[in-house]
XYZ file of N, CA, C and O in Angstrom:
304
model
N 0.841 -1.179 0.000
C 0.000 0.000 0.000
C 0.889 1.247 0.000
O 1.947 1.257 0.624
N 0.427 2.265 -0.672
C 1.202 3.505 -0.663
C 1.161 4.159 0.719
O 0.203 4.005 1.473
N 2.223 4.870 1.017
C 2.280 5.583 2.296
C 1.253 6.714 2.298
O 0.999 7.325 1.256
N 0.669 6.973 3.454
C -0.279 8.085 3.505
C 0.455 9.406 3.285
O 1.647 9.521 3.571
N -0.249 10.393 2.777
C 0.413 11.678 2.562
C 0.863 12.274 3.901
O 0.199 12.077 4.926
N 1.993 12.963 3.900
C 2.461 13.544 5.158
C 1.486 14.592 5.667
O 0.852 15.301 4.885
N 1.368 14.645 6.992
C 0.487 15.646 7.588
C 1.163 17.010 7.502
O 2.359 17.141 7.737
N 0.395 17.998 7.151
C 0.929 19.346 7.070
C 1.016 19.921 8.479
O 0.060 19.880 9.245
N 2.179 20.431 8.834
C 2.399 20.995 10.158
C 1.866 22.414 10.177
O 2.155 23.217 9.289
N 1.058 22.711 11.195
C 0.535 24.061 11.361
C 1.094 24.620 12.663
O 0.667 24.230 13.746
N 2.086 25.502 12.585
C 2.670 26.042 13.814
C 1.643 26.851 14.593
O 0.686 27.391 14.033
N 1.874 26.933 15.899
C 1.002 27.746 16.735
C 1.182 29.215 16.392
O 2.268 29.664 16.040
N 0.121 29.951 16.571
C 0.221 31.404 16.472
C 0.854 31.913 17.769
O 0.973 31.166 18.761
N 1.254 33.172 17.777
C 1.826 33.764 18.989
C 0.819 33.710 20.134
O 1.176 33.421 21.280
N -0.448 33.953 19.836
C -1.484 33.900 20.880
C -1.650 32.486 21.427
O -1.829 32.299 22.632
N -1.581 31.484 20.556
C -1.687 30.095 21.010
C -0.497 29.723 21.881
O -0.658 29.044 22.902
N 0.694 30.166 21.498
C 1.893 29.879 22.292
C 1.803 30.552 23.661
O 2.133 29.946 24.682
N 1.341 31.803 23.695
C 1.178 32.502 24.977
C 0.155 31.799 25.857
O 0.345 31.660 27.064
N -0.936 31.345 25.264
C -1.968 30.640 26.028
C -1.415 29.332 26.599
O -1.699 28.978 27.749
N -0.629 28.626 25.793
C -0.021 27.389 26.274
C 0.899 27.672 27.456
O 0.853 26.985 28.475
N 1.777 28.680 27.318
C 2.706 28.994 28.405
C 1.966 29.459 29.660
O 2.376 29.131 30.775
N 0.888 30.190 29.492
C 0.098 30.617 30.651
C -0.508 29.403 31.359
O -0.506 29.329 32.586
N -0.995 28.440 30.587
C -1.592 27.235 31.174
C -0.542 26.344 31.832
O -0.825 25.650 32.808
N 0.687 26.376 31.325
C 1.747 25.499 31.831
C 2.621 26.183 32.882
O 3.597 25.599 33.343
N 2.268 27.381 33.290
C 3.115 28.204 34.166
C 3.564 27.469 35.427
O 4.683 27.644 35.880
N 2.736 26.659 36.017
C 3.073 25.986 37.279
C 3.616 24.574 37.088
O 3.805 23.853 38.066
N 3.875 24.190 35.856
C 4.403 22.862 35.572
C 5.919 22.828 35.795
O 6.601 23.814 35.525
N 6.448 21.702 36.276
C 7.897 21.608 36.477
C 8.702 21.784 35.187
O 9.843 22.234 35.220
N 8.116 21.452 34.055
C 8.820 21.564 32.779
C 8.613 22.917 32.091
O 8.986 23.089 30.933
N 8.049 23.875 32.808
C 7.786 25.191 32.216
C 9.030 25.802 31.554
O 8.947 26.267 30.418
N 10.198 25.814 32.220
C 11.375 26.390 31.548
C 11.715 25.670 30.233
O 12.146 26.300 29.266
N 11.482 24.385 30.193
C 11.714 23.618 28.974
C 10.775 24.088 27.868
O 11.196 24.293 26.727
N 9.514 24.268 28.211
C 8.538 24.724 27.222
C 8.912 26.105 26.686
O 8.773 26.372 25.485
N 9.388 26.978 27.555
C 9.797 28.318 27.117
C 10.939 28.221 26.114
O 10.906 28.860 25.061
N 11.947 27.419 26.426
C 13.081 27.274 25.511
C 12.651 26.678 24.169
O 13.132 27.096 23.117
N 11.768 25.717 24.224
C 11.283 25.110 22.985
C 10.571 26.141 22.113
O 10.796 26.214 20.903
N 9.723 26.945 22.739
C 8.931 27.901 21.968
C 9.707 29.160 21.581
O 9.630 29.622 20.454
N 10.443 29.715 22.507
C 11.106 30.995 22.258
C 12.323 30.842 21.356
O 12.532 31.633 20.443
N 13.130 29.812 21.607
C 14.363 29.653 20.851
C 14.257 28.645 19.711
O 15.195 28.489 18.939
N 13.154 27.944 19.641
C 12.966 27.001 18.548
C 13.847 25.774 18.644
O 14.126 25.135 17.637
N 14.290 25.456 19.856
C 15.120 24.262 20.015
C 14.289 23.012 19.752
O 13.107 22.954 20.069
N 14.931 22.025 19.197
C 14.288 20.725 19.037
C 14.378 19.974 20.361
O 15.250 20.256 21.189
N 13.506 19.008 20.530
C 13.468 18.253 21.784
C 14.826 17.624 22.102
O 15.322 17.722 23.221
N 15.444 16.993 21.127
C 16.732 16.349 21.351
C 17.832 17.332 21.712
O 18.716 17.028 22.509
N 17.782 18.532 21.124
C 18.768 19.562 21.451
C 18.588 20.022 22.895
O 19.561 20.161 23.641
N 17.360 20.246 23.266
C 17.083 20.721 24.623
C 17.458 19.683 25.668
O 18.025 20.012 26.713
N 17.198 18.420 25.372
C 17.533 17.359 26.319
C 19.035 17.198 26.504
O 19.493 16.703 27.534
N 19.823 17.633 25.528
C 21.276 17.497 25.608
C 21.946 18.668 26.323
O 23.121 18.607 26.635
N 21.197 19.751 26.585
C 21.780 20.919 27.250
C 22.013 20.599 28.726
O 21.124 20.112 29.417
N 23.233 20.853 29.182
C 23.577 20.682 30.597
C 23.973 22.020 31.189
O 24.101 23.028 30.487
N 24.194 22.035 32.498
C 24.551 23.294 33.155
C 25.855 23.868 32.616
O 26.051 25.087 32.624
N 26.750 23.023 32.135
C 28.000 23.524 31.554
C 27.752 24.320 30.270
O 28.600 25.102 29.847
N 26.598 24.117 29.655
C 26.254 24.803 28.405
C 25.527 26.124 28.647
O 25.226 26.842 27.701
N 25.221 26.423 29.899
C 24.456 27.625 30.241
C 25.381 28.631 30.910
O 26.016 28.331 31.907
N 25.445 29.823 30.334
C 26.248 30.907 30.894
C 25.285 31.992 31.368
O 24.807 32.805 30.569
N 24.980 31.988 32.668
C 24.022 32.941 33.217
C 24.582 34.358 33.255
O 23.819 35.325 33.202
N 25.899 34.499 33.342
C 26.502 35.835 33.362
C 26.334 36.550 32.029
O 26.083 37.760 31.986
N 26.490 35.809 30.932
C 26.367 36.399 29.597
C 25.027 36.109 28.934
O 24.824 36.468 27.768
N 24.111 35.443 29.658
C 22.788 35.087 29.116
C 22.908 34.317 27.806
O 22.308 34.670 26.785
N 23.702 33.240 27.840
C 23.950 32.439 26.642
C 23.717 30.966 26.947
O 24.109 30.477 28.003
N 23.057 30.292 26.014
C 22.928 28.836 26.058
C 23.608 28.319 24.793
O 23.287 28.750 23.687
N 24.541 27.414 24.969
C 25.250 26.842 23.828
C 24.750 25.423 23.588
O 24.777 24.599 24.489
N 24.309 25.172 22.370
C 23.815 23.849 21.997
C 24.869 23.207 21.105
O 25.101 23.649 19.987
N 25.525 22.174 21.638
C 26.601 21.521 20.910
C 26.176 20.195 20.286
O 26.810 19.731 19.355
N 25.182 19.543 20.821
C 24.752 18.241 20.306
C 23.299 18.016 20.657
O 22.656 18.838 21.283
N 22.810 16.870 20.262
C 21.437 16.495 20.570
C 21.386 15.028 20.971
O 22.278 14.251 20.651
N 20.341 14.683 21.666
C 20.109 13.289 22.053
C 19.126 12.690 21.058
O 18.129 13.323 20.712
N 19.421 11.508 20.593
C 18.549 10.803 19.666
C 18.278 9.411 20.201
O 19.062 8.862 20.956
N 17.187 8.840 19.763
C 16.856 7.475 20.121
C 17.095 6.605 18.896
O 16.527 6.830 17.839
N 17.983 5.628 19.039
C 18.303 4.704 17.943
C 17.992 3.303 18.430
O 18.550 2.838 19.422
N 17.099 2.633 17.742
C 16.674 1.284 18.120
C 16.247 1.213 19.593
O 16.600 0.290 20.312
N 15.531 2.227 20.035
C 14.984 2.223 21.396
C 15.952 2.658 22.472
O 15.609 2.650 23.651
N 17.181 3.031 22.120
C 18.175 3.459 23.116
C 18.571 4.908 22.845
O 18.742 5.306 21.700
N 18.733 5.677 23.915
C 19.165 7.068 23.772
C 20.632 7.119 23.422
O 21.446 6.352 23.945
N 20.987 8.034 22.512
C 22.387 8.268 22.150
C 22.612 9.765 22.106
O 21.696 10.554 22.080
N 23.858 10.171 22.099
C 24.167 11.591 21.918
C 25.277 11.770 20.912
O 25.831 10.881 20.393
């Protein structure tokens, strides 16, 4: 059988993103959601960020790699 056509991705509007962040404000993963939405990081990139990659003095986050799942196992 032929593969189904790919689903067209519809990004959230700014209002939808703000509503999501407002609803998630008290969630433990709130900072993660902010980074995903504001900086456009992919999930694997965000999961690979450690404290050594965060420079609070210069307000910089450096993304050097990403975590991927290969055959059910996480890799970096």
